[in-house]
Amino acid sequence: MKKVIIFGASGSVGRSAIELAKANPAQFKIVGASAGSRFKGLKKTAAELNIKHVLDTRGEMTTEVITSFIAQCEPDIVLNAVSGFAGLRFTLATLESNLPLALANKESLVAAGDFVMALSQERRAPIIPVDSEHSAIWQCLINDRTEIKPFHKIYLTCSGGPFFGQTDLSTVTPHQALEHPNWDMGAGITIDSATLANKCLEFFEAMHLFEATKDQVEIVIHPQSVVHSMVQFADSSIIAQLSPPSMQLPIAYALNYPERSECGLPSPDFSALDLNFRTPDKSTFRTLQVLEHCAAHMQNLPTVFNAVNEEARNAFIRGEISFLRIFEILEAVTSQTRVKPLESLEHIYEVDQSARAMAKSLIHKP
Ligand code: NDP
Ligand code: MG
């Protein structure tokens, strides 16, 4: 029986994890959970499932507050399913508590990857990816349960989002962008899947998790979301991970790691399975051009990319800017940012804040 904390328990990944624990009471016991605006709902769930400790994240969330919450819960593993840059503190607090981290919050790695990976090593606190692509890569790379095999290349698959195949995105509305063809997710990541910003974040996430260079990661469009990513080795052999598009498997895999267990997914009907692969359209999905610039320089640029993207896509959801304006704001701020090394965690918070301020000034420009 594994004792689990779920940070971000009221969200899409968090609720899937709760369902998983509910369906497998002999395997998982939720010992702590957090929510913010949906805290009331979480309290109800906590009463139902006998979750002893709950954290209302609307209060000030310093790393110390989170660390002492973790200590009270005495978990075996922590799932970070908080959305956005705010998830970074939950990642740091978990690693500082020397605990394994099942990581859905990709923004922690995008904004502070070098610090997070170094802390994970220093504390011997492994990070097990929950993002489906990275879970797939991990499953392709880990064969003896301890070591990551040397690889030649990672093929990061991407559904293409709801606008795959379109070249004019000038009239896209938030309602249209919130309809993802394959995945049911929180609003932020759903818009990021429509702009392909999500894939850019995942590109940086893969670089950090697997110590890959930018040339070792390639984005491949795969509209069916059945192949969750692939890894190529020195002899050109490619190993892929396939499963239906459901977060149940990557969540269960990360929480169970290194074991595997039943998670209720159907086997594929191969006679009806049609798998296609395409090259991404960089001229329509201009986030990919911004990615190229940021990946070529790294340092502070991924942190800036993440901050600007969060601000711009939230403004799009609120109806304040057009879909194409998300691309323009990302292009403007990342190209105007001086490339500088990230010196400390405090510096990362400053870089995040100033990038947000620049993005906001462009959002509010008439
Ligand atoms: P949701 O928006 O559905 O949920 C986000 C969760 O984070 C909620 O519990 C929310 O609490 C909490 N939260 C939001 N802001 C803060 C904050 N400032 N401090 C503390 N908690 C906060 O997001 P998803 O579940 O879709 O995504 C969560 C993470 O997982 C993201 O990083 C996403 O990129 C990643 N991911 C998601 C996938 C998916 O299928 N949804 C797939 C792969 C990765 P409340 O709402 O109560 O305020
Ligand atoms: Mg993903």
Short mmCIF file of C-alpha atoms and ligand atoms in Angstrom, two decimals:
data_model
loop_
_atom_site.label_atom_id
_atom_site.label_comp_id
_atom_site.label_asym_id
_atom_site.label_seq_id
_atom_site.Cartn_x
_atom_site.Cartn_y
_atom_site.Cartn_z
CA MET A 1 0.00 0.00 0.00
CA LYS A 2 1.47 3.36 -1.05
CA LYS A 3 0.64 6.51 0.88
CA VAL A 4 0.16 9.37 -1.59
CA ILE A 5 -0.19 13.16 -1.39
CA ILE A 6 -1.99 14.79 -4.31
CA PHE A 7 -1.22 18.46 -4.81
CA GLY A 8 -3.76 19.97 -7.20
CA ALA A 9 -6.35 17.34 -6.26
CA SER A 10 -9.28 19.40 -7.60
CA GLY A 11 -7.91 19.54 -11.16
CA SER A 12 -8.14 17.17 -14.10
CA VAL A 13 -5.03 15.10 -13.27
CA GLY A 14 -5.74 15.31 -9.53
CA ARG A 15 -9.27 13.98 -9.93
CA SER A 16 -8.06 11.15 -12.18
CA ALA A 17 -5.58 10.22 -9.45
CA ILE A 18 -8.37 10.24 -6.86
CA GLU A 19 -10.44 7.94 -9.10
CA LEU A 20 -7.46 5.62 -9.41
CA ALA A 21 -7.02 5.48 -5.62
CA LYS A 22 -10.76 4.93 -5.15
CA ALA A 23 -10.70 2.00 -7.58
CA ASN A 24 -7.60 0.46 -5.96
CA PRO A 25 -7.98 0.88 -2.21
CA ALA A 26 -5.56 -1.97 -1.49
CA GLN A 27 -2.84 -0.24 -3.52
CA PHE A 28 -3.13 3.47 -2.68
CA LYS A 29 -4.06 5.48 0.36
CA ILE A 30 -4.38 9.24 -0.13
CA VAL A 31 -2.90 10.78 3.01
CA GLY A 32 -2.99 14.41 1.93
CA ALA A 33 -4.44 16.60 -0.81
CA SER A 34 -4.58 20.25 -1.81
CA ALA A 35 -6.96 22.54 -3.68
CA GLY A 36 -7.55 26.27 -3.98
CA SER A 37 -10.70 27.72 -5.51
CA ARG A 38 -12.32 24.27 -5.38
CA PHE A 39 -11.30 23.57 -1.78
CA LYS A 40 -14.91 23.05 -0.64
CA GLY A 41 -15.29 20.17 -3.10
CA LEU A 42 -12.02 18.67 -1.93
CA LYS A 43 -13.18 18.73 1.68
CA LYS A 44 -16.21 16.67 0.69
CA THR A 45 -14.00 14.16 -1.14
CA ALA A 46 -11.66 14.06 1.87
CA ALA A 47 -14.53 13.21 4.20
CA GLU A 48 -15.72 10.50 1.81
CA LEU A 49 -12.27 8.91 1.35
CA ASN A 50 -11.00 9.54 4.83
CA ILE A 51 -8.13 11.78 3.66
CA LYS A 52 -6.65 12.99 6.91
CA HIS A 53 -4.80 16.15 5.79
CA VAL A 54 -6.03 18.82 3.38
CA LEU A 55 -4.26 22.01 2.35
CA ASP A 56 -6.08 25.16 1.17
CA THR A 57 -3.64 26.70 -1.30
CA ARG A 58 -5.40 30.07 -1.33
CA GLY A 59 -3.21 31.02 1.63
CA GLU A 60 0.44 31.99 1.13
CA MET A 61 2.24 28.90 -0.20
CA THR A 62 5.88 29.16 0.79
CA THR A 63 8.12 26.13 0.39
CA GLU A 64 8.21 25.91 4.23
CA VAL A 65 4.40 25.73 4.49
CA ILE A 66 4.32 22.94 1.90
CA THR A 67 7.25 21.06 3.47
CA SER A 68 5.60 21.03 6.89
CA PHE A 69 2.32 19.83 5.33
CA ILE A 70 4.23 16.99 3.66
CA ALA A 71 5.88 16.06 6.97
CA GLN A 72 2.47 15.83 8.71
CA CYS A 73 1.14 13.47 6.02
CA GLU A 74 4.09 11.03 6.07
CA PRO A 75 3.64 9.94 2.43
CA ASP A 76 5.64 7.45 0.36
CA ILE A 77 5.25 9.51 -2.82
CA VAL A 78 3.89 12.92 -3.88
CA LEU A 79 1.90 13.65 -7.03
CA ASN A 80 2.32 17.26 -8.17
CA ALA A 81 -0.74 17.99 -10.31
CA VAL A 82 -0.78 21.74 -9.70
CA SER A 83 -1.03 23.77 -12.90
CA GLY A 84 1.42 26.47 -13.96
CA PHE A 85 4.53 28.07 -12.52
CA ALA A 86 2.87 27.95 -9.07
CA GLY A 87 3.64 24.22 -9.10
CA LEU A 88 7.37 24.88 -8.75
CA ARG A 89 7.18 25.35 -4.96
CA PHE A 90 5.40 22.00 -4.60
CA THR A 91 8.13 20.30 -6.63
CA LEU A 92 10.89 21.90 -4.53
CA ALA A 93 9.18 21.09 -1.22
CA THR A 94 8.73 17.43 -2.22
CA LEU A 95 12.35 17.00 -3.30
CA GLU A 96 13.57 18.83 -0.19
CA SER A 97 11.57 16.29 1.81
CA ASN A 98 13.64 13.54 0.07
CA LEU A 99 10.50 11.99 -1.43
CA PRO A 100 9.85 10.50 -4.88
CA LEU A 101 7.91 12.93 -7.04
CA ALA A 102 5.32 11.87 -9.60
CA LEU A 103 5.44 15.01 -11.71
CA ALA A 104 2.55 16.24 -13.85
CA ASN A 105 3.52 19.89 -13.36
CA LYS A 106 5.82 20.24 -16.38
CA GLU A 107 6.20 23.98 -15.72
CA SER A 108 8.55 23.18 -12.77
CA LEU A 109 11.01 21.65 -15.21
CA VAL A 110 10.53 24.24 -17.93
CA ALA A 111 11.09 27.19 -15.62
CA ALA A 112 13.72 25.73 -13.30
CA GLY A 113 14.87 22.44 -14.85
CA ASP A 114 18.55 22.63 -13.91
CA PHE A 115 17.75 23.44 -10.26
CA VAL A 116 15.01 20.83 -10.01
CA MET A 117 17.09 18.04 -11.56
CA ALA A 118 20.11 18.92 -9.38
CA LEU A 119 17.94 18.90 -6.25
CA SER A 120 16.45 15.54 -7.26
CA GLN A 121 19.96 14.08 -7.56
CA GLU A 122 21.26 15.68 -4.39
CA ARG A 123 18.30 14.41 -2.34
CA ARG A 124 18.15 11.04 -4.13
CA ALA A 125 14.51 11.84 -4.73
CA PRO A 126 13.53 10.48 -8.15
CA ILE A 127 11.23 12.36 -10.49
CA ILE A 128 8.84 10.03 -12.29
CA PRO A 129 7.10 11.79 -15.17
CA VAL A 130 3.30 11.78 -15.36
CA ASP A 131 3.02 13.74 -18.61
CA SER A 132 1.95 10.98 -21.02
CA GLU A 133 4.75 11.58 -23.56
CA HIS A 134 7.44 11.61 -20.90
CA SER A 135 5.96 8.59 -19.20
CA ALA A 136 6.16 6.88 -22.60
CA ILE A 137 9.80 7.90 -23.08
CA TRP A 138 10.61 6.78 -19.55
CA GLN A 139 8.95 3.40 -20.22
CA CYS A 140 11.02 3.04 -23.43
CA LEU A 141 14.26 3.98 -21.68
CA ILE A 142 14.14 2.22 -18.35
CA ASN A 143 14.74 -1.48 -18.77
CA ASP A 144 16.47 -2.62 -15.63
CA ARG A 145 14.50 -0.24 -13.37
CA THR A 146 17.50 1.78 -12.31
CA GLU A 147 19.28 3.21 -15.27
CA ILE A 148 18.29 5.31 -18.23
CA LYS A 149 19.63 3.64 -21.37
CA PRO A 150 21.77 5.76 -23.70
CA PHE A 151 19.64 6.86 -26.63
CA HIS A 152 20.08 8.52 -29.96
CA LYS A 153 16.84 10.46 -30.30
CA ILE A 154 13.44 11.11 -28.74
CA TYR A 155 10.38 11.45 -30.99
CA LEU A 156 7.91 13.51 -29.00
CA THR A 157 4.44 12.88 -30.41
CA CYS A 158 1.85 15.62 -30.64
CA SER A 159 -1.84 15.25 -31.55
CA GLY A 160 -1.73 18.55 -33.44
CA GLY A 161 -4.66 19.82 -31.34
CA PRO A 162 -8.10 20.87 -32.60
CA PHE A 163 -6.67 22.99 -35.44
CA PHE A 164 -4.39 20.39 -36.98
CA GLY A 165 -4.35 20.84 -40.76
CA GLN A 166 -5.66 24.43 -40.67
CA THR A 167 -3.53 27.33 -41.84
CA ASP A 168 -5.72 30.31 -40.94
CA LEU A 169 -6.19 30.62 -37.18
CA SER A 170 -7.28 34.27 -37.21
CA THR A 171 -10.89 33.62 -36.20
CA VAL A 172 -10.32 30.97 -33.51
CA THR A 173 -12.50 31.53 -30.42
CA PRO A 174 -11.79 30.32 -26.85
CA HIS A 175 -14.77 27.97 -27.15
CA GLN A 176 -13.27 26.30 -30.26
CA ALA A 177 -9.81 26.10 -28.71
CA LEU A 178 -11.18 24.50 -25.54
CA GLU A 179 -12.46 21.49 -27.52
CA HIS A 180 -9.57 19.01 -27.67
CA PRO A 181 -10.14 16.05 -30.00
CA ASN A 182 -8.49 13.35 -27.81
CA TRP A 183 -7.91 14.58 -24.27
CA ASP A 184 -10.09 16.02 -21.51
CA MET A 185 -7.81 18.35 -19.55
CA GLY A 186 -7.73 21.61 -17.56
CA ALA A 187 -8.37 24.83 -19.51
CA GLY A 188 -4.74 26.05 -19.52
CA ILE A 189 -3.20 22.92 -21.03
CA THR A 190 -6.12 22.60 -23.48
CA ILE A 191 -5.37 26.02 -24.97
CA ASP A 192 -1.65 25.20 -24.90
CA SER A 193 -2.45 22.08 -26.92
CA ALA A 194 -4.27 24.21 -29.48
CA THR A 195 -1.35 26.66 -29.88
CA LEU A 196 1.21 23.81 -29.56
CA ALA A 197 2.78 25.77 -26.67
CA ASN A 198 2.18 22.59 -24.65
CA LYS A 199 4.49 20.70 -26.99
CA CYS A 200 7.12 23.43 -26.62
CA LEU A 201 6.91 23.07 -22.81
CA GLU A 202 7.19 19.31 -23.23
CA PHE A 203 10.25 19.75 -25.43
CA PHE A 204 12.07 21.55 -22.59
CA GLU A 205 10.67 19.02 -20.11
CA ALA A 206 12.19 16.15 -22.15
CA MET A 207 15.55 17.93 -22.43
CA HIS A 208 15.78 18.16 -18.63
CA LEU A 209 14.32 14.78 -17.66
CA PHE A 210 16.43 12.78 -20.10
CA GLU A 211 19.48 15.06 -20.38
CA ALA A 212 18.81 15.45 -24.10
CA THR A 213 20.21 18.12 -26.37
CA LYS A 214 17.77 20.05 -28.53
CA ASP A 215 18.90 18.03 -31.55
CA GLN A 216 17.98 14.82 -29.76
CA VAL A 217 14.31 15.78 -29.49
CA GLU A 218 12.00 15.89 -32.50
CA ILE A 219 8.30 16.73 -32.51
CA VAL A 220 6.17 14.41 -34.65
CA ILE A 221 2.47 15.01 -35.31
CA HIS A 222 0.39 11.93 -34.54
CA PRO A 223 -3.33 12.82 -34.55
CA GLN A 224 -4.62 9.61 -32.91
CA SER A 225 -2.63 10.04 -29.63
CA VAL A 226 -2.04 6.29 -29.36
CA VAL A 227 1.76 6.30 -29.72
CA HIS A 228 2.68 8.48 -26.74
CA SER A 229 6.31 8.97 -27.85
CA MET A 230 9.22 6.95 -29.21
CA VAL A 231 12.92 6.56 -28.57
CA GLN A 232 15.58 5.69 -31.13
CA PHE A 233 18.83 3.96 -30.20
CA ALA A 234 22.32 3.94 -31.76
CA ASP A 235 21.47 1.04 -34.08
CA SER A 236 18.42 3.00 -35.41
CA SER A 237 15.95 0.73 -33.62
CA ILE A 238 12.91 2.64 -32.37
CA ILE A 239 10.86 1.66 -29.31
CA ALA A 240 7.42 3.18 -28.87
CA GLN A 241 4.84 3.10 -26.09
CA LEU A 242 1.18 2.66 -27.12
CA SER A 243 -2.02 2.93 -25.12
CA PRO A 244 -5.42 4.62 -25.41
CA PRO A 245 -5.36 8.40 -24.80
CA SER A 246 -6.05 8.33 -21.06
CA MET A 247 -4.12 9.78 -18.15
CA GLN A 248 -5.04 6.75 -16.01
CA LEU A 249 -2.04 4.80 -17.27
CA PRO A 250 0.72 7.41 -16.81
CA ILE A 251 -0.65 8.36 -13.38
CA ALA A 252 -0.86 4.71 -12.28
CA TYR A 253 2.55 3.95 -13.76
CA ALA A 254 4.20 6.84 -11.89
CA LEU A 255 2.51 6.04 -8.58
CA ASN A 256 3.20 2.30 -8.87
CA TYR A 257 6.72 2.64 -10.20
CA PRO A 258 8.67 0.36 -10.47
CA GLU A 259 5.72 -2.08 -10.55
CA ARG A 260 2.89 -2.21 -13.10
CA SER A 261 -0.69 -3.00 -12.28
CA GLU A 262 -4.12 -3.31 -13.87
CA CYS A 263 -5.61 0.11 -14.68
CA GLY A 264 -8.78 -0.73 -16.53
CA LEU A 265 -7.84 0.32 -20.06
CA PRO A 266 -9.13 -1.61 -23.10
CA SER A 267 -6.75 -3.47 -25.44
CA PRO A 268 -6.60 -1.97 -28.95
CA ASP A 269 -8.54 -3.38 -31.86
CA PHE A 270 -5.63 -3.53 -34.31
CA SER A 271 -7.90 -4.08 -37.31
CA ALA A 272 -9.44 -0.65 -36.67
CA LEU A 273 -6.24 1.12 -35.68
CA ASP A 274 -5.00 3.68 -38.16
CA LEU A 275 -1.83 5.44 -37.06
CA ASN A 276 -0.55 8.49 -38.96
CA PHE A 277 2.52 10.63 -38.52
CA ARG A 278 3.17 14.08 -39.98
CA THR A 279 5.69 16.90 -39.81
CA PRO A 280 4.55 19.88 -37.72
CA ASP A 281 3.47 23.05 -39.55
CA LYS A 282 5.83 25.67 -38.11
CA SER A 283 4.55 28.52 -40.22
CA THR A 284 0.99 28.22 -38.85
CA PHE A 285 1.89 27.14 -35.32
CA ARG A 286 4.45 29.86 -34.71
CA THR A 287 5.07 28.71 -31.13
CA LEU A 288 7.38 26.15 -32.78
CA GLN A 289 9.52 28.95 -34.22
CA VAL A 290 9.70 30.55 -30.77
CA LEU A 291 10.70 27.14 -29.42
CA GLU A 292 13.58 26.94 -31.90
CA HIS A 293 14.90 30.30 -30.73
CA CYS A 294 14.55 29.41 -27.03
CA ALA A 295 16.00 25.90 -27.38
CA ALA A 296 19.01 27.28 -29.25
CA HIS A 297 19.86 29.56 -26.31
CA MET A 298 18.13 27.96 -23.28
CA GLN A 299 19.24 29.68 -19.99
CA ASN A 300 16.47 32.12 -19.02
CA LEU A 301 14.42 31.71 -22.22
CA PRO A 302 12.30 28.66 -21.29
CA THR A 303 11.36 30.41 -18.01
CA VAL A 304 10.34 33.45 -20.05
CA PHE A 305 8.47 31.32 -22.59
CA ASN A 306 6.44 29.69 -19.82
CA ALA A 307 5.61 32.94 -18.02
CA VAL A 308 4.56 34.76 -21.20
CA ASN A 309 2.55 31.82 -22.43
CA GLU A 310 0.62 31.58 -19.15
CA GLU A 311 -0.24 35.28 -19.27
CA ALA A 312 -1.12 35.38 -22.98
CA ARG A 313 -3.25 32.24 -23.05
CA ASN A 314 -5.11 33.28 -19.90
CA ALA A 315 -5.85 36.63 -21.55
CA PHE A 316 -7.11 34.70 -24.61
CA ILE A 317 -9.39 32.57 -22.39
CA ARG A 318 -10.76 35.79 -20.82
CA GLY A 319 -11.48 37.09 -24.32
CA GLU A 320 -8.97 39.95 -24.07
CA ILE A 321 -6.77 39.00 -27.02
CA SER A 322 -7.06 36.97 -30.22
CA PHE A 323 -5.57 33.52 -30.73
CA LEU A 324 -2.86 34.85 -33.07
CA ARG A 325 -1.92 37.49 -30.53
CA ILE A 326 -0.64 34.66 -28.25
CA PHE A 327 1.99 33.89 -30.91
CA GLU A 328 2.86 37.57 -31.37
CA ILE A 329 3.31 38.21 -27.65
CA LEU A 330 5.47 35.11 -27.26
CA GLU A 331 7.59 36.19 -30.23
CA ALA A 332 7.94 39.77 -29.00
CA VAL A 333 8.96 39.02 -25.41
CA THR A 334 11.28 36.09 -26.12
CA SER A 335 13.08 37.95 -28.91
CA GLN A 336 13.50 41.08 -26.76
CA THR A 337 14.78 39.15 -23.73
CA ARG A 338 18.54 39.23 -23.21
CA VAL A 339 19.82 35.68 -22.85
CA LYS A 340 21.27 35.28 -19.35
CA PRO A 341 22.10 32.35 -17.10
CA LEU A 342 19.71 31.59 -14.24
CA GLU A 343 21.78 32.18 -11.14
CA SER A 344 19.49 31.13 -8.31
CA LEU A 345 15.92 30.24 -7.54
CA GLU A 346 15.26 33.84 -6.50
CA HIS A 347 16.54 34.87 -9.93
CA ILE A 348 14.09 32.46 -11.58
CA TYR A 349 11.21 34.11 -9.70
CA GLU A 350 12.45 37.53 -10.86
CA VAL A 351 12.76 36.38 -14.49
CA ASP A 352 9.24 34.94 -14.30
CA GLN A 353 7.83 38.17 -12.87
CA SER A 354 9.49 40.51 -15.35
CA ALA A 355 8.46 38.35 -18.32
CA ARG A 356 4.87 38.43 -17.05
CA ALA A 357 5.04 42.22 -16.72
CA MET A 358 6.24 42.53 -20.33
CA ALA A 359 3.52 40.16 -21.53
CA LYS A 360 0.83 42.09 -19.62
CA SER A 361 1.92 45.39 -21.13
CA LEU A 362 1.48 43.87 -24.60
CA ILE A 363 -1.86 42.30 -23.66
CA HIS A 364 -3.21 45.67 -22.54
CA LYS A 365 -1.77 47.62 -25.46
CA PRO A 366 -4.70 48.85 -27.59
P1 NDP B 1 -6.34 21.89 -13.85
O1 NDP B 1 -6.47 23.31 -14.21
O2 NDP B 1 -7.46 20.96 -14.16
O3 NDP B 1 -6.04 21.77 -12.27
C1 NDP B 1 -5.01 22.51 -11.68
C2 NDP B 1 -4.90 22.17 -10.20
O4 NDP B 1 -3.91 23.02 -9.63
C3 NDP B 1 -6.18 22.45 -9.41
O5 NDP B 1 -6.26 21.54 -8.34
C4 NDP B 1 -5.94 23.86 -8.88
O6 NDP B 1 -6.68 24.13 -7.70
C5 NDP B 1 -4.47 23.80 -8.59
N1 NDP B 1 -3.84 25.13 -8.62
C6 NDP B 1 -3.98 26.07 -9.58
N2 NDP B 1 -3.26 27.17 -9.27
C7 NDP B 1 -2.65 26.90 -8.08
C8 NDP B 1 -1.79 27.65 -7.24
N3 NDP B 1 -1.42 28.90 -7.53
N4 NDP B 1 -1.35 27.05 -6.11
C9 NDP B 1 -1.75 25.81 -5.77
N5 NDP B 1 -2.57 25.05 -6.52
C10 NDP B 1 -3.02 25.61 -7.67
O7 NDP B 1 -4.99 21.39 -14.49
P2 NDP B 1 -4.62 19.93 -15.08
O8 NDP B 1 -5.00 18.89 -14.08
O9 NDP B 1 -5.10 19.81 -16.47
O10 NDP B 1 -3.04 20.05 -15.16
C11 NDP B 1 -2.22 20.00 -14.00
C12 NDP B 1 -0.77 19.89 -14.43
O11 NDP B 1 -0.59 18.65 -15.11
C13 NDP B 1 -0.33 20.97 -15.43
O12 NDP B 1 1.00 21.28 -15.18
C14 NDP B 1 -0.47 20.29 -16.77
O13 NDP B 1 0.41 20.82 -17.73
C15 NDP B 1 -0.09 18.86 -16.42
N6 NDP B 1 -0.65 17.85 -17.30
C16 NDP B 1 -2.00 17.72 -17.42
C17 NDP B 1 -2.55 16.75 -18.23
C18 NDP B 1 -4.04 16.56 -18.32
O14 NDP B 1 -4.48 15.60 -18.92
N7 NDP B 1 -4.85 17.42 -17.74
C19 NDP B 1 -1.70 15.87 -19.02
C20 NDP B 1 -0.29 16.06 -18.80
C21 NDP B 1 0.19 17.03 -17.97
P3 NDP B 1 -8.11 24.93 -7.75
O15 NDP B 1 -8.69 24.71 -9.10
O16 NDP B 1 -8.89 24.29 -6.64
O17 NDP B 1 -7.78 26.34 -7.48
MG MG B 2 1.65 15.65 -22.55
#
